[in-house]
XYZ file of C-alpha atoms in Angstrom:
673
model
C 28.584 -27.780 -6.636
C 27.766 -24.372 -8.780
C 24.457 -22.535 -8.262
C 21.835 -22.451 -10.550
C 22.497 -19.197 -11.345
C 26.074 -19.575 -11.675
C 25.857 -22.304 -13.544
C 24.027 -21.029 -16.272
C 26.320 -17.801 -16.656
C 29.577 -20.489 -16.295
C 28.322 -23.327 -18.966
C 27.177 -20.981 -21.728
C 30.486 -19.506 -21.543
C 32.359 -23.038 -21.432
C 30.190 -24.295 -23.990
C 30.020 -21.066 -26.586
C 33.945 -20.816 -26.196
C 33.543 -17.629 -24.189
C 33.019 -15.653 -27.184
C 29.165 -16.090 -27.710
C 26.736 -13.279 -28.725
C 24.496 -11.455 -27.104
C 21.408 -13.153 -28.336
C 22.833 -16.608 -27.884
C 24.099 -15.814 -24.413
C 20.305 -14.743 -23.405
C 19.147 -17.711 -25.168
C 21.132 -20.547 -23.547
C 20.844 -18.534 -20.141
C 17.701 -19.386 -19.751
C 17.883 -22.894 -20.458
C 20.207 -22.942 -17.751
C 17.686 -22.424 -14.915
C 18.134 -26.034 -14.685
C 20.795 -27.886 -12.610
C 19.945 -31.208 -14.341
C 19.896 -31.191 -18.061
C 18.856 -34.316 -18.988
C 14.880 -34.945 -19.877
C 14.097 -35.964 -16.621
C 14.062 -32.392 -16.054
C 12.351 -29.128 -17.570
C 15.567 -28.781 -19.188
C 15.530 -28.112 -23.212
C 18.260 -29.854 -23.502
C 18.827 -33.185 -25.949
C 21.310 -35.875 -25.705
C 23.385 -33.864 -28.309
C 23.641 -31.121 -26.692
C 24.472 -32.530 -23.040
C 27.496 -34.824 -25.096
C 28.496 -31.536 -27.167
C 28.728 -29.485 -23.579
C 30.249 -32.469 -21.542
C 32.622 -32.129 -23.864
C 33.698 -28.344 -23.741
C 33.668 -29.154 -19.912
C 36.080 -31.743 -19.785
C 38.393 -29.563 -22.158
C 38.294 -26.646 -19.172
C 39.348 -29.332 -16.313
C 35.302 -29.787 -14.778
C 33.574 -32.751 -14.373
C 29.898 -33.561 -14.894
C 28.164 -35.481 -12.463
C 24.496 -36.431 -11.524
C 21.732 -34.542 -9.153
C 19.252 -32.149 -9.404
C 18.979 -29.619 -6.748
C 16.315 -27.605 -5.082
C 15.096 -25.581 -7.806
C 14.305 -28.917 -9.890
C 11.583 -30.585 -9.134
C 11.450 -34.354 -10.676
C 8.427 -36.889 -11.693
C 7.947 -39.677 -8.955
C 10.233 -42.137 -11.129
C 14.112 -42.392 -10.085
C 15.352 -39.645 -11.652
C 18.370 -40.755 -14.381
C 22.269 -38.851 -14.001
C 21.789 -35.468 -14.020
C 24.892 -33.762 -15.318
C 25.692 -30.644 -13.709
C 28.843 -29.244 -12.553
C 30.558 -29.812 -8.929
C 33.401 -29.848 -6.374
C 33.822 -33.644 -5.694
C 35.522 -32.365 -2.760
C 33.215 -30.242 -1.403
C 33.091 -26.605 0.058
C 35.218 -25.573 2.956
C 33.954 -25.776 6.297
C 31.592 -23.380 7.635
C 29.743 -22.942 11.110
C 26.166 -24.476 11.695
C 23.299 -22.547 9.554
C 21.339 -19.669 11.615
C 18.893 -17.007 10.288
C 18.239 -13.482 12.211
C 14.224 -14.441 12.447
C 13.186 -13.817 16.776
C 12.572 -16.722 18.933
C 9.061 -17.801 19.057
C 7.565 -16.277 22.157
C 5.420 -18.586 24.165
C 1.836 -18.031 26.484
C 3.136 -16.734 29.658
C 1.091 -19.460 31.549
C 3.565 -21.735 30.017
C 6.910 -20.490 31.569
C 8.067 -21.010 28.428
C 8.077 -24.741 28.994
C 6.065 -27.233 27.165
C 3.129 -29.355 28.810
C 4.003 -32.306 26.069
C 6.172 -32.722 23.443
C 5.819 -35.949 20.703
C 8.769 -36.921 18.522
C 6.385 -37.823 15.472
C 10.064 -38.965 13.259
C 13.178 -39.399 15.254
C 16.461 -39.729 12.465
C 14.913 -40.618 8.790
C 17.934 -40.781 7.095
C 16.955 -39.705 3.289
C 19.113 -40.935 0.679
C 16.458 -41.697 -2.384
C 14.388 -39.627 -4.413
C 10.915 -41.116 -3.665
C 11.019 -41.889 0.222
C 8.524 -40.987 1.938
C 8.566 -41.440 5.419
C 5.842 -42.173 7.739
C 5.158 -41.410 11.860
C 2.881 -41.953 14.175
C 1.658 -38.994 16.210
C -0.566 -38.934 19.230
C -2.149 -36.235 21.407
C -0.033 -35.821 24.454
C -1.517 -37.089 27.492
C 0.323 -34.868 29.720
C -0.970 -31.817 28.484
C -4.834 -33.206 29.231
C -5.678 -32.772 25.459
C -6.140 -28.884 26.463
C -3.080 -25.992 24.869
C -2.788 -23.014 23.296
C 0.129 -23.273 21.244
C 1.089 -26.269 18.953
C 4.729 -25.736 17.204
C 7.013 -28.310 14.918
C 10.331 -27.988 14.875
C 12.721 -29.942 12.382
C 16.146 -30.795 13.167
C 18.579 -32.035 10.354
C 22.421 -32.956 10.109
C 24.042 -33.887 7.085
C 27.661 -34.204 6.250
C 29.617 -34.498 2.749
C 28.830 -33.162 -0.062
C 24.994 -32.181 -1.247
C 22.783 -29.799 -3.095
C 19.971 -28.312 -1.606
C 16.876 -30.071 -1.575
C 13.215 -28.804 -0.930
C 11.031 -30.736 0.823
C 7.933 -30.707 3.598
C 5.872 -32.002 6.512
C 2.508 -32.689 6.640
C -0.076 -34.267 9.243
C -3.229 -35.782 8.314
C -2.618 -35.144 4.657
C -2.528 -31.170 5.536
C 0.660 -29.077 4.516
C 2.361 -27.742 7.935
C 6.150 -26.824 6.553
C 7.180 -26.361 3.192
C 11.217 -26.367 3.537
C 14.701 -26.465 1.368
C 18.037 -27.976 3.302
C 21.575 -26.341 3.586
C 24.250 -27.286 1.520
C 26.755 -29.334 3.944
C 30.421 -28.898 4.748
C 32.476 -32.100 5.297
C 32.760 -31.721 8.694
C 28.587 -31.407 8.826
C 26.114 -29.556 9.970
C 23.382 -29.018 11.713
C 20.282 -26.786 11.761
C 16.883 -26.253 13.195
C 13.462 -25.082 11.665
C 10.761 -24.075 14.106
C 6.973 -22.969 13.295
C 4.154 -22.164 14.996
C 0.930 -24.117 13.823
C -1.363 -22.572 16.645
C -3.924 -21.717 13.753
C -4.148 -25.570 13.272
C -4.415 -26.773 16.611
C -7.431 -28.602 15.709
C -5.728 -31.059 13.939
C -3.860 -32.274 16.736
C -6.815 -33.420 18.913
C -7.012 -36.627 17.376
C -3.942 -39.044 16.159
C -2.677 -39.449 12.696
C -0.405 -40.138 10.268
C 2.684 -37.645 9.821
C 4.404 -37.699 6.271
C 7.958 -36.304 5.236
C 9.366 -36.118 1.889
C 12.872 -34.777 0.949
C 13.775 -35.758 -2.661
C 17.322 -36.565 -1.925
C 19.864 -38.327 -4.246
C 23.282 -39.790 -2.917
C 26.245 -41.307 -4.762
C 29.895 -41.610 -5.124
C 29.652 -38.103 -5.656
C 27.060 -36.724 -3.658
C 28.109 -38.283 -0.310
C 24.928 -36.177 1.788
C 22.847 -38.484 3.903
C 20.223 -36.058 5.238
C 19.148 -37.091 8.790
C 15.992 -35.621 9.984
C 13.589 -35.783 12.601
C 10.567 -34.259 13.422
C 8.827 -33.069 17.048
C 5.716 -30.943 18.077
C 5.581 -29.336 21.252
C 2.715 -28.212 22.989
C 2.164 -24.630 25.873
C 0.228 -24.001 28.478
C -3.282 -26.131 29.622
C -5.558 -23.217 28.293
C -7.966 -24.498 26.057
C -8.718 -22.460 22.694
C -11.060 -21.331 20.181
C -11.073 -24.914 17.388
C -10.477 -23.894 14.217
C -11.781 -26.429 11.267
C -8.819 -26.882 8.703
C -9.351 -28.230 5.501
C -6.596 -29.180 2.875
C -7.681 -28.222 -0.628
C -6.183 -31.649 -1.638
C -6.055 -34.397 1.055
C -2.701 -35.774 0.880
C -3.324 -38.613 3.539
C -2.075 -41.817 1.417
C -0.638 -40.394 -1.497
C 3.096 -42.025 -2.273
C 4.640 -38.529 -3.585
C 2.496 -35.821 -2.499
C 4.610 -33.492 -4.419
C 3.888 -35.026 -7.654
C -0.366 -34.214 -6.678
C 0.802 -30.527 -5.829
C 2.983 -29.958 -8.858
C 1.258 -26.993 -11.515
C 3.632 -27.118 -14.463
C 1.491 -24.260 -16.673
C -0.035 -21.043 -15.944
C -3.618 -22.870 -16.457
C -3.631 -23.427 -12.018
C -4.260 -26.228 -9.889
C -8.111 -26.971 -9.690
C -9.464 -28.496 -6.235
C -13.255 -29.539 -5.752
C -14.504 -28.618 -2.012
C -17.680 -28.774 0.190
C -17.310 -26.257 3.475
C -19.633 -26.863 6.483
C -22.395 -24.469 6.205
C -21.991 -22.979 10.309
C -18.957 -20.896 9.440
C -18.502 -17.342 9.653
C -14.615 -16.840 8.676
C -12.865 -18.109 6.285
C -9.032 -18.193 5.152
C -7.014 -19.717 2.089
C -3.333 -20.396 3.292
C -1.564 -21.285 -0.002
C 1.809 -23.074 0.415
C 3.955 -21.786 -2.973
C 7.445 -22.733 -3.968
C 8.856 -21.960 -7.563
C 11.253 -25.129 -9.204
C 12.726 -25.496 -12.401
C 12.743 -22.934 -14.578
C 10.347 -21.129 -12.078
C 13.095 -20.601 -9.894
C 14.597 -17.307 -11.032
C 11.135 -15.879 -12.490
C 12.254 -12.687 -12.138
C 14.781 -13.132 -14.377
C 12.877 -15.099 -16.707
C 13.148 -14.292 -20.636
C 9.854 -12.741 -22.547
C 10.614 -15.141 -25.810
C 8.405 -18.186 -26.199
C 11.165 -20.181 -27.606
C 11.025 -24.059 -26.357
C 15.010 -23.262 -25.368
C 14.415 -20.280 -23.121
C 12.640 -20.660 -19.518
C 9.966 -18.222 -20.678
C 6.647 -16.471 -19.268
C 8.922 -13.235 -18.506
C 9.649 -11.545 -15.325
C 6.329 -11.107 -13.309
C 4.470 -13.382 -11.880
C 0.995 -13.466 -9.569
C -0.686 -15.935 -7.011
C -4.130 -15.812 -7.698
C -7.130 -17.402 -5.881
C -10.117 -18.286 -8.006
C -13.479 -19.258 -5.781
C -15.852 -20.401 -8.924
C -13.992 -19.152 -11.404
C -14.332 -15.384 -9.687
C -10.953 -13.503 -9.046
C -10.893 -14.165 -4.893
C -7.172 -12.413 -4.161
C -3.563 -11.648 -5.911
C -0.631 -11.398 -4.248
C 3.423 -11.215 -5.284
C 5.710 -14.146 -4.461
C 8.232 -13.589 -2.571
C 11.956 -14.278 -4.183
C 12.915 -17.035 -2.019
C 17.103 -18.030 -3.193
C 17.878 -21.604 -2.208
C 20.643 -22.255 0.007
C 22.313 -23.118 -3.479
C 21.075 -20.381 -5.230
C 23.543 -17.804 -7.532
C 26.592 -19.012 -4.934
C 26.330 -21.153 -2.336
C 29.367 -19.494 0.024
C 26.996 -16.429 0.263
C 24.722 -18.621 2.275
C 26.987 -20.141 5.110
C 26.054 -20.252 7.653
C 23.864 -17.538 7.532
C 21.031 -18.618 4.982
C 18.543 -17.259 2.851
C 15.174 -15.072 3.770
C 12.654 -17.984 3.891
C 14.858 -20.217 2.819
C 14.450 -22.996 5.622
C 10.789 -22.043 6.472
C 8.432 -20.847 3.351
C 5.171 -19.590 5.191
C 1.717 -19.825 3.743
C 0.536 -17.293 1.567
C -2.989 -16.014 3.599
C -5.960 -14.836 1.353
C -8.793 -13.549 2.983
C -12.479 -15.218 1.843
C -14.728 -13.860 3.869
C -16.320 -11.651 1.186
C -17.563 -15.085 -0.283
C -19.040 -16.419 2.586
C -22.193 -15.950 1.225
C -21.151 -18.665 -1.289
C -19.408 -20.900 0.755
C -22.091 -21.734 3.269
C -24.156 -23.363 0.935
C -23.775 -26.842 1.456
C -22.465 -27.099 -1.750
C -19.146 -28.159 -3.976
C -17.163 -25.767 -4.802
C -14.048 -24.803 -6.983
C -11.211 -23.178 -5.718
C -7.987 -22.640 -7.888
C -4.971 -21.855 -7.281
C -2.936 -20.166 -10.144
C 1.136 -18.883 -10.623
C 0.706 -16.816 -13.839
C 3.162 -16.607 -16.772
C 4.512 -20.270 -15.776
C 5.487 -21.030 -18.903
C 8.281 -23.614 -18.511
C 8.901 -24.403 -14.936
C 6.536 -26.138 -12.020
C 5.349 -24.622 -8.869
C 4.220 -26.316 -5.983
C 0.866 -24.782 -5.188
C -1.171 -26.745 -1.847
C -3.901 -24.656 -0.161
C -5.209 -25.117 3.156
C -8.748 -23.849 4.200
C -8.696 -22.398 7.861
C -12.400 -21.552 9.216
C -13.676 -19.951 12.169
C -17.386 -21.167 13.510
C -19.715 -19.532 16.015
C -23.373 -21.007 17.806
C -25.505 -19.890 15.354
C -23.948 -19.423 11.861
C -25.188 -17.746 8.248
C -28.176 -17.815 6.519
C -26.650 -16.116 3.335
C -26.050 -12.811 1.960
C -24.019 -11.423 -1.669
C -21.006 -11.470 -3.358
C -20.179 -8.306 -5.463
C -16.719 -8.045 -7.032
C -15.881 -4.181 -7.944
C -12.258 -4.851 -9.739
C -10.665 -7.971 -11.002
C -8.927 -6.045 -14.585
C -5.767 -8.759 -15.302
C -2.689 -6.911 -14.298
C -0.844 -4.361 -16.529
C 1.865 -5.654 -17.622
C 4.534 -3.537 -19.891
C 7.819 -5.529 -20.565
C 10.696 -4.838 -22.919
C 13.889 -6.050 -24.551
C 16.852 -3.875 -25.897
C 19.590 -5.794 -27.748
C 22.694 -4.279 -28.390
C 26.304 -5.544 -29.603
C 27.645 -5.998 -25.950
C 24.480 -6.383 -23.700
C 20.855 -7.272 -23.366
C 18.494 -5.595 -20.798
C 15.172 -6.512 -20.257
C 12.702 -4.400 -18.092
C 9.437 -4.894 -16.790
C 6.683 -2.827 -14.641
C 3.546 -3.921 -13.359
C 0.394 -2.942 -11.562
C -2.647 -5.227 -10.964
C -5.646 -4.056 -8.432
C -8.625 -5.925 -6.793
C -11.656 -5.622 -4.972
C -14.100 -7.638 -3.729
C -17.138 -6.931 -1.076
C -19.235 -9.664 0.415
C -21.964 -9.721 3.125
C -23.980 -12.492 5.227
C -26.491 -12.268 7.650
C -25.540 -14.000 10.356
C -28.947 -15.900 12.402
C -28.792 -13.447 14.968
C -29.686 -11.106 12.628
C -26.250 -8.981 12.361
C -25.163 -8.682 8.971
C -21.519 -8.234 8.393
C -19.807 -6.476 5.610
C -16.483 -7.852 4.300
C -14.043 -6.454 2.316
C -10.900 -7.024 0.440
C -8.751 -4.336 -1.487
C -5.444 -5.284 -2.848
C -2.900 -2.829 -4.789
C 0.167 -4.369 -6.628
C 3.147 -2.859 -8.426
C 6.243 -3.775 -9.331
C 9.435 -2.917 -12.062
C 12.556 -4.960 -12.604
C 15.531 -4.650 -14.813
C 17.574 -7.141 -15.831
C 21.322 -7.026 -17.312
C 23.461 -9.499 -19.574
C 26.749 -9.483 -21.045
C 29.153 -12.076 -22.113
C 30.407 -12.028 -18.332
C 27.515 -11.251 -16.393
C 24.012 -11.523 -14.845
C 22.305 -8.241 -12.774
C 19.198 -7.412 -11.599
C 17.822 -4.647 -10.010
C 13.533 -5.318 -9.084
C 11.313 -4.359 -6.283
C 7.716 -5.923 -5.656
C 5.122 -3.919 -3.291
C 1.601 -5.066 -2.408
C -1.266 -2.946 0.160
C -4.285 -5.400 1.275
C -6.697 -4.112 3.518
C -9.037 -6.386 4.891
C -12.552 -4.704 6.431
C -15.147 -6.579 8.632
C -17.830 -3.689 8.697
C -15.811 -0.785 10.953
C -13.332 -2.755 11.676
C -10.191 -2.933 9.423
C -6.278 -4.623 8.958
C -3.564 -3.602 6.259
C -0.655 -5.162 5.858
C 1.946 -3.741 3.370
C 4.622 -5.756 1.899
C 7.771 -4.306 0.363
C 10.582 -6.891 -1.881
C 13.481 -5.316 -2.975
C 16.053 -7.557 -4.610
C 19.549 -6.581 -6.456
C 21.912 -9.025 -7.635
C 24.763 -9.329 -9.968
C 26.637 -12.085 -11.108
C 29.802 -11.950 -12.896
C 31.982 -14.429 -14.626
C 35.910 -13.878 -15.415
C 38.607 -16.775 -15.845
C 42.362 -15.027 -16.529
C 45.927 -17.073 -16.239
C 45.019 -17.415 -12.453
C 42.005 -19.701 -12.969
C 38.017 -19.538 -13.430
C 36.295 -16.780 -10.731
C 32.640 -16.353 -9.792
C 32.058 -12.979 -7.978
C 28.335 -12.569 -6.705
C 27.143 -9.664 -4.522
C 23.599 -9.288 -3.740
C 21.040 -7.009 -1.428
C 18.131 -8.012 -0.641
C 14.988 -7.771 2.107
C 11.021 -8.934 3.436
C 9.430 -6.150 4.878
C 5.732 -6.464 6.544
C 3.875 -3.962 8.110
C 0.420 -4.618 9.829
C -1.501 -1.638 10.828
C -5.131 -0.672 11.260
C -8.066 -0.531 14.001
C -6.029 -3.395 15.610
C -2.142 -3.567 16.739
C 0.384 -2.071 14.578
C 3.399 -4.408 13.566
C 6.314 -3.726 11.561
C 9.051 -6.499 10.568
C 11.721 -5.998 8.323
C 14.133 -8.578 7.422
C 17.086 -7.726 5.351
C 20.724 -10.044 3.991
C 23.651 -8.272 1.960
C 26.513 -9.789 0.952
C 29.006 -10.342 -1.529
C 31.113 -13.937 -2.501
C 33.726 -14.756 -4.937
C 34.522 -18.584 -5.482
C 37.261 -19.824 -8.456
C 40.248 -21.848 -8.652
C 42.244 -19.577 -6.692
C 40.273 -17.817 -4.421
C 37.108 -18.777 -2.006
C 35.811 -15.432 0.005
C 32.331 -14.245 1.501
C 30.848 -11.887 3.373
C 27.344 -11.950 4.709
C 25.647 -9.660 7.040
C 21.514 -10.086 8.101
C 19.544 -7.987 10.115
C 15.843 -7.965 11.439
C 14.009 -5.772 13.181
C 10.599 -5.909 14.751
C 8.609 -2.619 16.091
C 4.937 -2.789 18.244
C 3.958 -0.181 15.854
C 4.747 1.532 12.380
C 8.468 1.336 10.967
C 10.905 3.944 12.916
C 14.273 4.017 13.809
C 16.015 1.258 14.284
C 17.086 1.512 17.800
C 13.334 1.949 18.392
C 12.465 -1.534 17.046
C 11.857 -4.111 20.167
C 13.470 -7.041 18.451
C 16.723 -6.167 16.894
C 19.154 -8.904 15.345
C 22.362 -7.718 13.423
C 24.448 -10.687 12.310
C 27.865 -10.722 10.467
C 29.605 -13.632 8.711
C 32.747 -14.057 6.853
C 34.702 -17.034 5.148
C 31.995 -19.575 6.911
C 31.726 -18.069 10.738
C 30.025 -15.731 12.095
C 31.714 -12.541 13.329
C 28.936 -10.637 15.127
C 26.149 -11.364 16.296
C 24.020 -8.600 18.473
C 20.704 -9.535 19.852
C 18.400 -7.285 21.584
C 14.955 -8.316 22.120
C 12.332 -6.529 24.686
C 9.171 -7.150 22.476
C 5.922 -8.700 24.543
C 2.952 -9.144 23.164
C -0.363 -8.752 24.915
C -2.917 -8.093 22.202
C -3.736 -10.777 20.112
C -1.159 -10.911 17.364
C 2.467 -11.368 17.783
C 5.777 -12.288 15.344
C 6.292 -15.708 14.408
C 9.335 -16.183 12.710
C 9.179 -14.599 9.407
C 5.433 -14.182 9.826
C 2.445 -12.737 11.899
C 0.224 -15.291 14.147
C -2.505 -14.505 16.007
C -4.454 -15.879 19.163
C -7.887 -16.515 20.037
C -7.945 -15.199 23.247
C -7.176 -11.449 23.331
C -6.360 -11.597 27.568
C -3.339 -13.670 26.810
C -0.190 -12.098 27.711
C 2.566 -13.149 25.690
C 6.180 -12.609 26.350
C 9.355 -12.946 24.102
C 12.115 -15.419 24.957
C 13.909 -13.533 26.812
C 14.302 -9.637 27.717
C 18.268 -9.083 27.322
C 20.792 -7.527 24.844
C 23.037 -10.195 23.876
C 26.489 -9.559 21.919
C 29.508 -11.328 20.251
C 32.094 -9.769 18.623
C 32.362 -5.963 18.058
C 29.086 -4.128 18.894
C 27.282 -2.548 16.208
C 28.082 1.303 16.671
C 25.671 3.392 18.826
C 22.720 5.412 16.278
C 20.962 8.216 16.978
C 17.909 7.814 16.955
C 15.816 9.347 13.593
C 12.384 10.628 13.415
C 9.591 8.080 12.007
C 9.470 8.345 8.211
C 6.240 9.942 7.066
C 3.094 7.735 7.147
C 2.988 5.425 3.777
C -0.544 5.998 1.962
C -1.865 3.005 3.220
C -5.363 4.581 3.703
C -7.438 1.628 2.466
C -8.731 3.612 -0.670
C -11.272 1.924 -3.012
C -8.721 1.690 -6.227
C -10.439 2.672 -9.370
C -12.791 -0.464 -10.546
C -11.529 -1.362 -14.308
C -15.328 -2.059 -15.006
C -18.847 -1.004 -13.446
C -19.461 -3.198 -10.035
C -21.316 -6.330 -10.597
C -22.524 -8.905 -8.433
C -21.072 -12.191 -9.721
C -22.339 -15.518 -8.804
C -20.800 -18.664 -9.785
C -19.277 -19.723 -12.895
C -16.504 -22.229 -14.834
C -13.419 -21.039 -13.940
C -11.454 -20.143 -17.433
C -8.214 -21.636 -18.138
C -7.494 -24.044 -15.594
C -6.443 -27.497 -15.629
C -8.162 -30.182 -13.553
C -6.068 -32.030 -11.754
């Protein structure tokens, strides 16, 4: 099928006879965020519009066939046929999907071998939209109920023609994995997703129900049946310090978990929860993914017209505790495997598209409120969500000591709303939209432990973003960047994580005597730099590529790189993990791989995320210490001096108002669910 962003451009061109005014182009471009156009999606098309559009497409030699894709969230009822562009014969065959992430390291004592494995779901064949597959988990007896690392592995196969689909895995009502599937080839593909769950270790000491849901639609045209298995592996027979895991919404026994976590407005998702009183640490993991009109939120219109995907081009994920702001983060612009042009992601899949990790929010400054034994309101918001859907799901990760805490204070020093400036400029030939934003947050909390020790926690966040979008009769383009610096302090210790998300794309439609052609190019990256009192780690994942799809041409080339430094980011040659991959026409031509990372400290790289351990004396090792490549290796590089240190001093941002202690209060503008 043709992807969302491309379809937005192509369909409006066909429907308007390729001679639309720029104003009408923008109007319909926002409409076509969704792949389905019936009233079961967020799309604003009415029945007459669909009929008129179908006539235009049929006259152009294209057919309308049903099926929503990963960016389209559907209600629990079976979806009605979804008109959308597709290739009935599918795309050319390609190699199995790959990611550039490093393999998971394992505790050295395990020698890289699990002490036990549990297959919770074996070969589930997913053909329907509302199918929830349930499996049974029992703790592995071979590990004597003691282990250090828990790993989930999802494996899948699919053949034929199918859209990319969103999905998730839950255990005992707690979300473990948010994912999307790759689009298949006629011959079929196999893929795997591996994720470290060691922070959720406590869940696995008890038996329970594993739930898998990947809404799918199989028809005579969309023939791809998803075959999915879920396995848990356990490493090393050494006890870990347990943490308490509490979901904000326990989804055990729910027929359709996605319905329970869907948020279709900017008012957010309200959750009531009561925490144990002996906790001394609290973190909130927020699983978040954007769908329907929010899938491409970074090019959304400023207009409030019902015929456009609105809300503008800036989003934040915000967390509130009893109505008080408790954390802010930028969402990463995840591109699903059908996004823009499917040929871009065959076989190198997009950054985070297989494993969308949770966003971590430090709630330690709010311990004084959370340990009072009362029920508290924790609200999650995706700002400015005007027309689409965000699946938002929170999990609390709580740590204890033998004594607990007595109480304390919470002081918010800066909770000002984001400063966002967005402008539109329309001419006879193009439509431009610019965005510039900044946001800051600062909270300090104290807690008195039973031992008499007073602990002070602070979280300081600084966010900035800009983007420029351009729309013409034949092109959509975007250039943007989202950056953030988040510092957590505990007395004299501090940890700072800096994120950088650059994104540049163009999507061009051309039709001439040779037929239809869509040219797409993209450059984007996800950079994470950890610094502070503890170990420093940097990891940079980047992709760039171009793909052309049309009646007479199909060509693509995509490059992916992933670098990990044990310390501040420096020259690429100094990285302990280096992987450089290049694919052309669906086949990997170059795969250059070096992994010399070892992890003697209590932190390590796990996929595209950072994981921490609870035994500082533990020694972790990488999967290998070798250099492997096939194809032509990249040329030798001259080591460059490291760049000047970024100004991430953890300085307190200017307060928007006088610092004042804030007590709990009802959240404003939230939707109780």
